[in-house]
Amino acid sequence: MKSIAFAFLCLTFFTGGLPAETEDLEQRLEIVNEEIQRLHLPWTTTINHQKRGLGLLIDRKPAVRIKAPAHPRTTALPAAIDWRDRNGRDYITPVKDQYGCGACWAFSAIGTAEAMWKIEKNRPDLDPDLSEQELVSCSGAGNCDGGYHGEAAAYMRTHGVSPEYCFSYSASDLACAPCAESFQIRTTIQDCAYVCLENEDVTAIKAALQTGPVATSMEVYDDWYNYYESGIYVKTPGAVVKGYHAVVIVGYDDATSCWIVKNSWGPDWGENGYFRIRWLQHGIGGPAGLNYILGTYTMSQEGVEITKVGLN
C-alpha cells in the first residue's frame, strides 16, 4: 500500500528572546493553566506547535436528511462504550494525519465508514484504508479550504470511494485522478442519517454509538487547539472559537460525562491521537449536524457483484 511521507524543516532565527508567536503562546498558556488549576478542570496542557487544519463548513443545509432510528427509552444504555475495546477487540482504524489541509470533513466521514466496515464484517483484525484524497479531489464536498462531511457521506453513498493506495493522500488540492482500476474496487456506504442537527442530544448520540462510531462536528476553542495534551477537555474562561472541526466519536463514559473522540492530527497529538471532551458544553453535533453512517456495501474486485454488508 502506498503511503506519503511529509518532511518539515523549521528554521528559527533568534535576535534575542523567543519568537513573538511562541512568546504569545507561552504567556497565554500560563493563563490557561491558572484557570485549569483554579477551576479544577480535568485536563493537562502542552504547546501544540505543529498546527493542523480545521475546515468544517456549516453554511449549507445538511445533505443527510434521514433521522436515525431512536433508541427505546425503556431500554437502559450501558454506562460506557469504547469501540477501540469491545470485548477486547478494536474496531477503529489507525489515527491518520490531515496535516495543514482543512480536510477534517473527509477524515471524519472516512474514519466512520472504515470502522463500520470492520464492525459489520466482524473483522477487528483488518484495517481498511479508504481514500480521503478522493473526497477532497473528486466529491465536490470540499477541498483543503474546508468542506461538508454530510456531503462527503452522500458522495460515498452514491459513488463509493476507492482505497488509499488508489489515490494516496497528499494534503493538497490535486486534480481528480484515482488509479485506473478505481471503479472496480470501491466501497460504498449503504446509508447515513442524522442524530441531531442543532442541540447536543446526549441520549440520542449514546444510542447511535451502540451500533458504531458517529461522525460529528464540534466547535474548536483556542485553548484546546493550542494546548490540549490529555484528560477531559472543558473550555477555560476567555477561550474563543477558532472554527469548526469534524471528528469521530468512538465512545462515551457516564462516570466522567464525556465523549471519547478520534481526531485526524496524527497519533502523536493528544491521547495517542484521541481526546476526551465533556458533553453538553462544546457544540458537539452543533450547527454542522451529526452524521451517523448506518452501513456499507462492498463492491467486488470484478466490479460486477455487489455484496451487501450493511444494516437491515
PDB file of C-alpha atoms in Angstrom:
ATOM      1  CA  MET A   1       0.000   0.000   0.000  1.00  0.00           C
ATOM      2  CA  LYS A   2       1.342   3.388  -0.937  1.00  0.00           C
ATOM      3  CA  SER A   3       1.985   5.925   1.756  1.00  0.00           C
ATOM      4  CA  ILE A   4       3.075   9.523   1.752  1.00  0.00           C
ATOM      5  CA  ALA A   5       5.874  10.999   3.806  1.00  0.00           C
ATOM      6  CA  PHE A   6       5.994  14.615   4.898  1.00  0.00           C
ATOM      7  CA  ALA A   7       9.164  16.368   5.950  1.00  0.00           C
ATOM      8  CA  PHE A   8       9.062  19.622   7.879  1.00  0.00           C
ATOM      9  CA  LEU A   9      12.062  21.923   8.044  1.00  0.00           C
ATOM     10  CA  CYS A  10      11.743  24.636  10.660  1.00  0.00           C
ATOM     11  CA  LEU A  11      14.352  27.364  10.837  1.00  0.00           C
ATOM     12  CA  THR A  12      14.131  29.982  13.560  1.00  0.00           C
ATOM     13  CA  PHE A  13      16.450  32.970  13.745  1.00  0.00           C
ATOM     14  CA  PHE A  14      16.886  34.477  17.197  1.00  0.00           C
ATOM     15  CA  THR A  15      17.686  38.103  17.729  1.00  0.00           C
ATOM     16  CA  GLY A  16      17.162  37.769  21.462  1.00  0.00           C
ATOM     17  CA  GLY A  17      14.311  36.128  23.330  1.00  0.00           C
ATOM     18  CA  LEU A  18      11.604  33.887  21.904  1.00  0.00           C
ATOM     19  CA  PRO A  19       9.817  34.389  18.569  1.00  0.00           C
ATOM     20  CA  ALA A  20       6.703  36.545  19.079  1.00  0.00           C
ATOM     21  CA  GLU A  21       4.248  33.716  18.325  1.00  0.00           C
ATOM     22  CA  THR A  22       5.969  31.330  20.766  1.00  0.00           C
ATOM     23  CA  GLU A  23       6.145  34.022  23.432  1.00  0.00           C
ATOM     24  CA  ASP A  24       2.426  34.758  22.999  1.00  0.00           C
ATOM     25  CA  LEU A  25       1.601  31.062  23.241  1.00  0.00           C
ATOM     26  CA  GLU A  26       3.617  30.684  26.420  1.00  0.00           C
ATOM     27  CA  GLN A  27       2.041  33.740  28.022  1.00  0.00           C
ATOM     28  CA  ARG A  28      -1.441  32.517  27.142  1.00  0.00           C
ATOM     29  CA  LEU A  29      -0.550  29.024  28.419  1.00  0.00           C
ATOM     30  CA  GLU A  30       0.222  30.466  31.850  1.00  0.00           C
ATOM     31  CA  ILE A  31      -3.263  31.964  31.967  1.00  0.00           C
ATOM     32  CA  VAL A  32      -4.888  28.720  30.780  1.00  0.00           C
ATOM     33  CA  ASN A  33      -3.025  26.674  33.392  1.00  0.00           C
ATOM     34  CA  GLU A  34      -4.039  29.101  36.124  1.00  0.00           C
ATOM     35  CA  GLU A  35      -7.683  28.705  35.113  1.00  0.00           C
ATOM     36  CA  ILE A  36      -7.389  24.912  34.970  1.00  0.00           C
ATOM     37  CA  GLN A  37      -5.970  24.863  38.491  1.00  0.00           C
ATOM     38  CA  ARG A  38      -8.424  27.408  39.849  1.00  0.00           C
ATOM     39  CA  LEU A  39     -11.465  25.596  38.472  1.00  0.00           C
ATOM     40  CA  HIS A  40     -10.028  22.084  38.966  1.00  0.00           C
ATOM     41  CA  LEU A  41     -10.567  21.227  35.310  1.00  0.00           C
ATOM     42  CA  PRO A  42      -9.602  17.631  34.403  1.00  0.00           C
ATOM     43  CA  TRP A  43      -7.142  18.188  31.553  1.00  0.00           C
ATOM     44  CA  THR A  44      -3.455  18.883  31.070  1.00  0.00           C
ATOM     45  CA  THR A  45      -1.649  21.154  28.646  1.00  0.00           C
ATOM     46  CA  THR A  46       1.281  21.372  26.303  1.00  0.00           C
ATOM     47  CA  ILE A  47       2.082  23.791  23.482  1.00  0.00           C
ATOM     48  CA  ASN A  48       0.970  22.314  20.170  1.00  0.00           C
ATOM     49  CA  HIS A  49       3.486  23.995  17.884  1.00  0.00           C
ATOM     50  CA  GLN A  50       2.601  21.924  14.819  1.00  0.00           C
ATOM     51  CA  LYS A  51      -0.677  23.432  13.647  1.00  0.00           C
ATOM     52  CA  ARG A  52      -3.192  21.232  11.887  1.00  0.00           C
ATOM     53  CA  GLY A  53      -6.123  22.099   9.682  1.00  0.00           C
ATOM     54  CA  LEU A  54      -9.714  22.565  10.770  1.00  0.00           C
ATOM     55  CA  GLY A  55     -12.006  23.163   7.798  1.00  0.00           C
ATOM     56  CA  LEU A  56     -15.550  22.014   8.558  1.00  0.00           C
ATOM     57  CA  LEU A  57     -18.025  24.345   6.820  1.00  0.00           C
ATOM     58  CA  ILE A  58     -21.528  24.835   8.158  1.00  0.00           C
ATOM     59  CA  ASP A  59     -23.359  27.316   5.958  1.00  0.00           C
ATOM     60  CA  ARG A  60     -25.214  24.827   3.760  1.00  0.00           C
ATOM     61  CA  LYS A  61     -28.264  22.762   4.621  1.00  0.00           C
ATOM     62  CA  PRO A  62     -27.238  19.239   5.681  1.00  0.00           C
ATOM     63  CA  ALA A  63     -27.000  16.738   2.829  1.00  0.00           C
ATOM     64  CA  VAL A  64     -28.171  13.988   5.179  1.00  0.00           C
ATOM     65  CA  ARG A  65     -31.921  14.342   5.707  1.00  0.00           C
ATOM     66  CA  ILE A  66     -32.887  10.980   7.276  1.00  0.00           C
ATOM     67  CA  LYS A  67     -33.360  10.827  11.050  1.00  0.00           C
ATOM     68  CA  ALA A  68     -31.510   7.986  12.759  1.00  0.00           C
ATOM     69  CA  PRO A  69     -33.698   5.390  14.497  1.00  0.00           C
ATOM     70  CA  ALA A  70     -34.438   6.331  18.092  1.00  0.00           C
ATOM     71  CA  HIS A  71     -33.275   4.064  20.876  1.00  0.00           C
ATOM     72  CA  PRO A  72     -36.182   2.768  23.013  1.00  0.00           C
ATOM     73  CA  ARG A  73     -36.290   4.993  26.084  1.00  0.00           C
ATOM     74  CA  THR A  74     -37.375   1.985  28.139  1.00  0.00           C
ATOM     75  CA  THR A  75     -34.103   0.181  27.361  1.00  0.00           C
ATOM     76  CA  ALA A  76     -31.168   1.137  29.545  1.00  0.00           C
ATOM     77  CA  LEU A  77     -27.987   2.172  27.784  1.00  0.00           C
ATOM     78  CA  PRO A  78     -24.654   0.871  29.091  1.00  0.00           C
ATOM     79  CA  ALA A  79     -22.676   3.193  31.343  1.00  0.00           C
ATOM     80  CA  ALA A  80     -19.740   3.250  28.925  1.00  0.00           C
ATOM     81  CA  ILE A  81     -18.724   2.128  25.463  1.00  0.00           C
ATOM     82  CA  ASP A  82     -15.462   2.321  23.536  1.00  0.00           C
ATOM     83  CA  TRP A  83     -15.201   0.811  20.059  1.00  0.00           C
ATOM     84  CA  ARG A  84     -11.419   0.564  20.478  1.00  0.00           C
ATOM     85  CA  ASP A  85     -12.063  -2.127  23.079  1.00  0.00           C
ATOM     86  CA  ARG A  86     -15.301  -4.023  22.547  1.00  0.00           C
ATOM     87  CA  ASN A  87     -14.818  -7.283  24.429  1.00  0.00           C
ATOM     88  CA  GLY A  88     -11.098  -6.966  23.827  1.00  0.00           C
ATOM     89  CA  ARG A  89     -11.451  -6.223  20.097  1.00  0.00           C
ATOM     90  CA  ASP A  90     -10.548  -2.971  18.320  1.00  0.00           C
ATOM     91  CA  TYR A  91     -12.956  -1.878  15.587  1.00  0.00           C
ATOM     92  CA  ILE A  92     -11.364   1.517  14.928  1.00  0.00           C
ATOM     93  CA  THR A  93      -8.795   2.051  12.171  1.00  0.00           C
ATOM     94  CA  PRO A  94      -5.469   3.775  12.951  1.00  0.00           C
ATOM     95  CA  VAL A  95      -5.352   7.524  13.501  1.00  0.00           C
ATOM     96  CA  LYS A  96      -4.375   9.471  10.382  1.00  0.00           C
ATOM     97  CA  ASP A  97      -2.955  12.974   9.900  1.00  0.00           C
ATOM     98  CA  GLN A  98      -4.614  15.599   7.711  1.00  0.00           C
ATOM     99  CA  TYR A  99      -1.600  17.929   8.152  1.00  0.00           C
ATOM    100  CA  GLY A 100      -2.257  21.552   7.222  1.00  0.00           C
ATOM    101  CA  CYS A 101      -5.041  20.750   4.758  1.00  0.00           C
ATOM    102  CA  GLY A 102      -8.517  21.618   6.065  1.00  0.00           C
ATOM    103  CA  ALA A 103      -9.884  18.181   5.171  1.00  0.00           C
ATOM    104  CA  CYS A 104     -11.172  17.130   8.599  1.00  0.00           C
ATOM    105  CA  TRP A 105     -14.600  16.647   6.974  1.00  0.00           C
ATOM    106  CA  ALA A 106     -13.163  13.921   4.717  1.00  0.00           C
ATOM    107  CA  PHE A 107     -11.294  12.178   7.543  1.00  0.00           C
ATOM    108  CA  SER A 108     -14.405  12.191   9.731  1.00  0.00           C
ATOM    109  CA  ALA A 109     -16.555  10.576   7.041  1.00  0.00           C
ATOM    110  CA  ILE A 110     -13.884   8.059   6.002  1.00  0.00           C
ATOM    111  CA  GLY A 111     -12.952   7.140   9.586  1.00  0.00           C
ATOM    112  CA  THR A 112     -16.568   6.354  10.403  1.00  0.00           C
ATOM    113  CA  ALA A 113     -17.070   4.290   7.232  1.00  0.00           C
ATOM    114  CA  GLU A 114     -13.874   2.293   7.864  1.00  0.00           C
ATOM    115  CA  ALA A 115     -14.989   1.458  11.394  1.00  0.00           C
ATOM    116  CA  MET A 116     -18.475   0.451  10.248  1.00  0.00           C
ATOM    117  CA  TRP A 117     -16.922  -1.900   7.700  1.00  0.00           C
ATOM    118  CA  LYS A 118     -14.932  -3.611  10.462  1.00  0.00           C
ATOM    119  CA  ILE A 119     -17.984  -3.857  12.714  1.00  0.00           C
ATOM    120  CA  GLU A 120     -20.360  -5.215  10.080  1.00  0.00           C
ATOM    121  CA  LYS A 121     -17.775  -7.648   8.718  1.00  0.00           C
ATOM    122  CA  ASN A 122     -16.795  -8.521  12.318  1.00  0.00           C
ATOM    123  CA  ARG A 123     -13.156  -8.188  11.300  1.00  0.00           C
ATOM    124  CA  PRO A 124     -11.344  -6.254  14.030  1.00  0.00           C
ATOM    125  CA  ASP A 125      -8.140  -7.827  12.743  1.00  0.00           C
ATOM    126  CA  LEU A 126      -8.334  -5.890   9.451  1.00  0.00           C
ATOM    127  CA  ASP A 127      -7.813  -2.175   8.881  1.00  0.00           C
ATOM    128  CA  PRO A 128      -9.457  -0.989   5.660  1.00  0.00           C
ATOM    129  CA  ASP A 129      -7.838   2.199   4.406  1.00  0.00           C
ATOM    130  CA  LEU A 130     -10.065   4.347   2.208  1.00  0.00           C
ATOM    131  CA  SER A 131      -9.053   7.430   0.236  1.00  0.00           C
ATOM    132  CA  GLU A 132      -9.619  10.829   1.822  1.00  0.00           C
ATOM    133  CA  GLN A 133      -7.903  12.344  -1.221  1.00  0.00           C
ATOM    134  CA  GLU A 134     -10.707  11.147  -3.460  1.00  0.00           C
ATOM    135  CA  LEU A 135     -13.206  13.033  -1.329  1.00  0.00           C
ATOM    136  CA  VAL A 136     -11.005  16.144  -1.414  1.00  0.00           C
ATOM    137  CA  SER A 137     -10.398  15.988  -5.165  1.00  0.00           C
ATOM    138  CA  CYS A 138     -13.482  14.342  -6.654  1.00  0.00           C
ATOM    139  CA  SER A 139     -16.555  14.592  -4.419  1.00  0.00           C
ATOM    140  CA  GLY A 140     -17.424  18.278  -4.702  1.00  0.00           C
ATOM    141  CA  ALA A 141     -17.968  18.241  -0.929  1.00  0.00           C
ATOM    142  CA  GLY A 142     -14.963  20.473  -0.271  1.00  0.00           C
ATOM    143  CA  ASN A 143     -11.218  20.889  -0.550  1.00  0.00           C
ATOM    144  CA  CYS A 144      -8.268  21.893   1.621  1.00  0.00           C
ATOM    145  CA  ASP A 145     -10.021  25.160   2.448  1.00  0.00           C
ATOM    146  CA  GLY A 146     -12.882  23.256   4.080  1.00  0.00           C
ATOM    147  CA  GLY A 147     -15.846  21.073   3.295  1.00  0.00           C
ATOM    148  CA  TYR A 148     -19.030  19.323   4.414  1.00  0.00           C
ATOM    149  CA  HIS A 149     -18.850  15.843   5.906  1.00  0.00           C
ATOM    150  CA  GLY A 150     -22.556  15.224   5.251  1.00  0.00           C
ATOM    151  CA  GLU A 151     -21.957  15.788   1.545  1.00  0.00           C
ATOM    152  CA  ALA A 152     -18.881  13.560   1.731  1.00  0.00           C
ATOM    153  CA  ALA A 153     -21.069  10.787   3.158  1.00  0.00           C
ATOM    154  CA  ALA A 154     -23.647  11.391   0.429  1.00  0.00           C
ATOM    155  CA  TYR A 155     -20.901  11.028  -2.200  1.00  0.00           C
ATOM    156  CA  MET A 156     -19.795   7.701  -0.694  1.00  0.00           C
ATOM    157  CA  ARG A 157     -23.391   6.511  -0.738  1.00  0.00           C
ATOM    158  CA  THR A 158     -23.880   7.404  -4.413  1.00  0.00           C
ATOM    159  CA  HIS A 159     -20.431   6.839  -5.915  1.00  0.00           C
ATOM    160  CA  GLY A 160     -18.411   4.908  -3.378  1.00  0.00           C
ATOM    161  CA  VAL A 161     -14.761   5.608  -2.635  1.00  0.00           C
ATOM    162  CA  SER A 162     -11.538   3.886  -3.660  1.00  0.00           C
ATOM    163  CA  PRO A 163      -8.850   2.541  -1.327  1.00  0.00           C
ATOM    164  CA  GLU A 164      -5.988   4.734  -0.148  1.00  0.00           C
ATOM    165  CA  TYR A 165      -3.405   3.097  -2.411  1.00  0.00           C
ATOM    166  CA  CYS A 166      -5.538   4.006  -5.431  1.00  0.00           C
ATOM    167  CA  PHE A 167      -5.449   7.746  -4.634  1.00  0.00           C
ATOM    168  CA  SER A 168      -2.975   8.480  -1.854  1.00  0.00           C
ATOM    169  CA  TYR A 169      -3.401  11.458   0.437  1.00  0.00           C
ATOM    170  CA  SER A 170      -1.247  14.487  -0.415  1.00  0.00           C
ATOM    171  CA  ALA A 171      -2.702  17.181   1.916  1.00  0.00           C
ATOM    172  CA  SER A 172      -3.289  19.336  -1.166  1.00  0.00           C
ATOM    173  CA  ASP A 173      -5.942  20.088  -3.776  1.00  0.00           C
ATOM    174  CA  LEU A 174      -4.983  17.662  -6.528  1.00  0.00           C
ATOM    175  CA  ALA A 175      -6.968  17.110  -9.703  1.00  0.00           C
ATOM    176  CA  CYS A 176      -9.359  14.153  -9.548  1.00  0.00           C
ATOM    177  CA  ALA A 177      -7.152  11.275 -10.735  1.00  0.00           C
ATOM    178  CA  PRO A 178      -7.652   7.982  -8.876  1.00  0.00           C
ATOM    179  CA  CYS A 179      -5.990   4.842 -10.242  1.00  0.00           C
ATOM    180  CA  ALA A 180      -7.328   3.217 -13.401  1.00  0.00           C
ATOM    181  CA  GLU A 181      -8.976   0.304 -11.572  1.00  0.00           C
ATOM    182  CA  SER A 182     -10.779   2.585  -9.113  1.00  0.00           C
ATOM    183  CA  PHE A 183     -14.226   1.726 -10.484  1.00  0.00           C
ATOM    184  CA  GLN A 184     -13.603  -1.962  -9.693  1.00  0.00           C
ATOM    185  CA  ILE A 185     -12.556  -1.630  -6.052  1.00  0.00           C
ATOM    186  CA  ARG A 186     -14.946   0.858  -4.483  1.00  0.00           C
ATOM    187  CA  THR A 187     -16.577   0.766  -1.057  1.00  0.00           C
ATOM    188  CA  THR A 188     -19.999   2.375  -0.805  1.00  0.00           C
ATOM    189  CA  ILE A 189     -21.941   3.154   2.351  1.00  0.00           C
ATOM    190  CA  GLN A 190     -25.467   1.818   2.493  1.00  0.00           C
ATOM    191  CA  ASP A 191     -26.978   4.916   4.031  1.00  0.00           C
ATOM    192  CA  CYS A 192     -26.468   7.631   6.599  1.00  0.00           C
ATOM    193  CA  ALA A 193     -28.750   9.592   8.873  1.00  0.00           C
ATOM    194  CA  TYR A 194     -28.526  12.470  11.305  1.00  0.00           C
ATOM    195  CA  VAL A 195     -28.774  12.045  15.055  1.00  0.00           C
ATOM    196  CA  CYS A 196     -29.127  15.715  15.995  1.00  0.00           C
ATOM    197  CA  LEU A 197     -28.717  18.873  13.959  1.00  0.00           C
ATOM    198  CA  GLU A 198     -28.808  21.786  16.391  1.00  0.00           C
ATOM    199  CA  ASN A 199     -28.694  20.714  20.024  1.00  0.00           C
ATOM    200  CA  GLU A 200     -26.432  18.085  21.536  1.00  0.00           C
ATOM    201  CA  ASP A 201     -28.794  15.227  22.466  1.00  0.00           C
ATOM    202  CA  VAL A 202     -26.664  13.055  24.747  1.00  0.00           C
ATOM    203  CA  THR A 203     -29.112  10.156  24.876  1.00  0.00           C
ATOM    204  CA  ALA A 204     -29.542  10.079  21.099  1.00  0.00           C
ATOM    205  CA  ILE A 205     -25.787  10.145  20.497  1.00  0.00           C
ATOM    206  CA  LYS A 206     -25.188   7.412  23.068  1.00  0.00           C
ATOM    207  CA  ALA A 207     -27.919   5.333  21.415  1.00  0.00           C
ATOM    208  CA  ALA A 208     -26.295   5.750  17.998  1.00  0.00           C
ATOM    209  CA  LEU A 209     -22.963   4.652  19.462  1.00  0.00           C
ATOM    210  CA  GLN A 210     -24.427   1.254  20.339  1.00  0.00           C
ATOM    211  CA  THR A 211     -24.210   0.409  16.627  1.00  0.00           C
ATOM    212  CA  GLY A 212     -20.895   2.057  15.820  1.00  0.00           C
ATOM    213  CA  PRO A 213     -18.874   5.289  15.818  1.00  0.00           C
ATOM    214  CA  VAL A 214     -20.515   8.590  14.906  1.00  0.00           C
ATOM    215  CA  ALA A 215     -19.102  11.347  12.687  1.00  0.00           C
ATOM    216  CA  THR A 216     -19.671  14.725  14.284  1.00  0.00           C
ATOM    217  CA  SER A 217     -18.928  18.419  14.183  1.00  0.00           C
ATOM    218  CA  MET A 218     -17.526  20.389  17.093  1.00  0.00           C
ATOM    219  CA  GLU A 219     -16.699  23.967  17.983  1.00  0.00           C
ATOM    220  CA  VAL A 220     -12.964  24.451  18.397  1.00  0.00           C
ATOM    221  CA  TYR A 221     -11.740  26.841  21.084  1.00  0.00           C
ATOM    222  CA  ASP A 222      -8.247  28.285  21.084  1.00  0.00           C
ATOM    223  CA  ASP A 223      -7.263  26.736  24.435  1.00  0.00           C
ATOM    224  CA  TRP A 224      -7.997  23.219  23.129  1.00  0.00           C
ATOM    225  CA  TYR A 225      -6.430  23.866  19.733  1.00  0.00           C
ATOM    226  CA  ASN A 226      -3.207  25.338  21.100  1.00  0.00           C
ATOM    227  CA  TYR A 227      -2.745  23.446  24.363  1.00  0.00           C
ATOM    228  CA  TYR A 228      -4.696  20.189  24.753  1.00  0.00           C
ATOM    229  CA  GLU A 229      -2.489  17.307  25.892  1.00  0.00           C
ATOM    230  CA  SER A 230      -4.652  14.819  27.802  1.00  0.00           C
ATOM    231  CA  GLY A 231      -7.654  14.448  30.077  1.00  0.00           C
ATOM    232  CA  ILE A 232     -11.273  15.550  29.689  1.00  0.00           C
ATOM    233  CA  TYR A 233     -11.413  18.892  27.956  1.00  0.00           C
ATOM    234  CA  VAL A 234     -13.589  21.646  29.425  1.00  0.00           C
ATOM    235  CA  LYS A 235     -13.033  25.090  27.970  1.00  0.00           C
ATOM    236  CA  THR A 236     -11.484  27.762  30.153  1.00  0.00           C
ATOM    237  CA  PRO A 237     -12.938  31.239  30.725  1.00  0.00           C
ATOM    238  CA  GLY A 238     -11.788  33.567  27.982  1.00  0.00           C
ATOM    239  CA  ALA A 239     -11.388  30.823  25.372  1.00  0.00           C
ATOM    240  CA  VAL A 240     -12.550  31.944  21.925  1.00  0.00           C
ATOM    241  CA  VAL A 241     -13.877  29.952  18.988  1.00  0.00           C
ATOM    242  CA  LYS A 242     -11.319  29.347  16.220  1.00  0.00           C
ATOM    243  CA  GLY A 243     -13.666  27.473  13.880  1.00  0.00           C
ATOM    244  CA  TYR A 244     -15.378  24.140  13.368  1.00  0.00           C
ATOM    245  CA  HIS A 245     -13.865  20.690  13.140  1.00  0.00           C
ATOM    246  CA  ALA A 246     -15.102  17.250  12.080  1.00  0.00           C
ATOM    247  CA  VAL A 247     -14.132  14.213  14.141  1.00  0.00           C
ATOM    248  CA  VAL A 248     -15.350  10.704  15.027  1.00  0.00           C
ATOM    249  CA  ILE A 249     -16.942   9.848  18.380  1.00  0.00           C
ATOM    250  CA  VAL A 250     -15.872   6.300  19.275  1.00  0.00           C
ATOM    251  CA  GLY A 251     -17.365   6.041  22.758  1.00  0.00           C
ATOM    252  CA  TYR A 252     -18.525   7.666  25.980  1.00  0.00           C
ATOM    253  CA  ASP A 253     -18.228   7.307  29.738  1.00  0.00           C
ATOM    254  CA  ASP A 254     -21.098   8.165  32.089  1.00  0.00           C
ATOM    255  CA  ALA A 255     -18.761   8.212  35.104  1.00  0.00           C
ATOM    256  CA  THR A 256     -16.934  11.265  33.733  1.00  0.00           C
ATOM    257  CA  SER A 257     -19.711  12.651  31.460  1.00  0.00           C
ATOM    258  CA  CYS A 258     -17.510  12.664  28.393  1.00  0.00           C
ATOM    259  CA  TRP A 259     -17.230  11.615  24.780  1.00  0.00           C
ATOM    260  CA  ILE A 260     -14.197   9.666  23.558  1.00  0.00           C
ATOM    261  CA  VAL A 261     -13.189  11.094  20.187  1.00  0.00           C
ATOM    262  CA  LYS A 262     -10.826  10.184  17.353  1.00  0.00           C
ATOM    263  CA  ASN A 263      -9.043  13.162  15.807  1.00  0.00           C
ATOM    264  CA  SER A 264      -7.145  13.392  12.494  1.00  0.00           C
ATOM    265  CA  TRP A 265      -3.995  15.197  13.635  1.00  0.00           C
ATOM    266  CA  GLY A 266      -1.740  12.146  13.881  1.00  0.00           C
ATOM    267  CA  PRO A 267      -1.090   9.607  16.676  1.00  0.00           C
ATOM    268  CA  ASP A 268       1.384  11.899  18.452  1.00  0.00           C
ATOM    269  CA  TRP A 269      -1.289  14.505  19.220  1.00  0.00           C
ATOM    270  CA  GLY A 270      -3.386  14.348  22.400  1.00  0.00           C
ATOM    271  CA  GLU A 271      -4.059  10.894  23.852  1.00  0.00           C
ATOM    272  CA  ASN A 272      -2.446   8.868  21.062  1.00  0.00           C
ATOM    273  CA  GLY A 273      -4.478  10.777  18.508  1.00  0.00           C
ATOM    274  CA  TYR A 274      -7.681  10.826  20.589  1.00  0.00           C
ATOM    275  CA  PHE A 275      -9.212  13.217  23.075  1.00  0.00           C
ATOM    276  CA  ARG A 276     -11.969  13.233  25.651  1.00  0.00           C
ATOM    277  CA  ILE A 277     -14.414  16.105  25.939  1.00  0.00           C
ATOM    278  CA  ARG A 278     -17.141  16.920  28.466  1.00  0.00           C
ATOM    279  CA  TRP A 279     -20.567  16.628  26.895  1.00  0.00           C
ATOM    280  CA  LEU A 280     -23.173  19.422  26.739  1.00  0.00           C
ATOM    281  CA  GLN A 281     -20.556  22.174  26.665  1.00  0.00           C
ATOM    282  CA  HIS A 282     -18.728  22.376  23.377  1.00  0.00           C
ATOM    283  CA  GLY A 283     -21.089  22.227  20.435  1.00  0.00           C
ATOM    284  CA  ILE A 284     -20.727  18.511  19.680  1.00  0.00           C
ATOM    285  CA  GLY A 285     -23.287  17.927  16.920  1.00  0.00           C
ATOM    286  CA  GLY A 286     -23.867  21.668  16.789  1.00  0.00           C
ATOM    287  CA  PRO A 287     -24.834  23.706  13.739  1.00  0.00           C
ATOM    288  CA  ALA A 288     -22.982  21.415  11.332  1.00  0.00           C
ATOM    289  CA  GLY A 289     -25.120  18.454  12.346  1.00  0.00           C
ATOM    290  CA  LEU A 290     -24.244  14.961  13.449  1.00  0.00           C
ATOM    291  CA  ASN A 291     -23.996  12.249  10.811  1.00  0.00           C
ATOM    292  CA  TYR A 292     -24.474   8.601  11.584  1.00  0.00           C
ATOM    293  CA  ILE A 293     -23.321   6.121   8.954  1.00  0.00           C
ATOM    294  CA  LEU A 294     -25.674   3.157   9.020  1.00  0.00           C
ATOM    295  CA  GLY A 295     -23.951   0.574   6.898  1.00  0.00           C
ATOM    296  CA  THR A 296     -21.749  -0.230   3.920  1.00  0.00           C
ATOM    297  CA  TYR A 297     -21.730  -2.065   0.653  1.00  0.00           C
ATOM    298  CA  THR A 298     -18.513  -3.537  -0.704  1.00  0.00           C
ATOM    299  CA  MET A 299     -18.014  -3.951  -4.456  1.00  0.00           C
ATOM    300  CA  SER A 300     -16.083  -6.998  -5.593  1.00  0.00           C
ATOM    301  CA  GLN A 301     -12.761  -6.820  -7.432  1.00  0.00           C
ATOM    302  CA  GLU A 302     -14.559  -7.658 -10.675  1.00  0.00           C
ATOM    303  CA  GLY A 303     -16.718  -4.567 -10.313  1.00  0.00           C
ATOM    304  CA  VAL A 304     -19.883  -6.539 -11.054  1.00  0.00           C
ATOM    305  CA  GLU A 305     -21.065  -8.368  -7.952  1.00  0.00           C
ATOM    306  CA  ILE A 306     -22.155  -6.160  -5.033  1.00  0.00           C
ATOM    307  CA  THR A 307     -22.216  -7.819  -1.614  1.00  0.00           C
ATOM    308  CA  LYS A 308     -24.433  -6.185   0.970  1.00  0.00           C
ATOM    309  CA  VAL A 309     -22.886  -5.939   4.413  1.00  0.00           C
ATOM    310  CA  GLY A 310     -24.942  -3.059   5.755  1.00  0.00           C
ATOM    311  CA  LEU A 311     -27.635  -2.989   8.400  1.00  0.00           C
ATOM    312  CA  ASN A 312     -31.121  -4.241   7.595  1.00  0.00           C
TER     313      ASN A 312
END
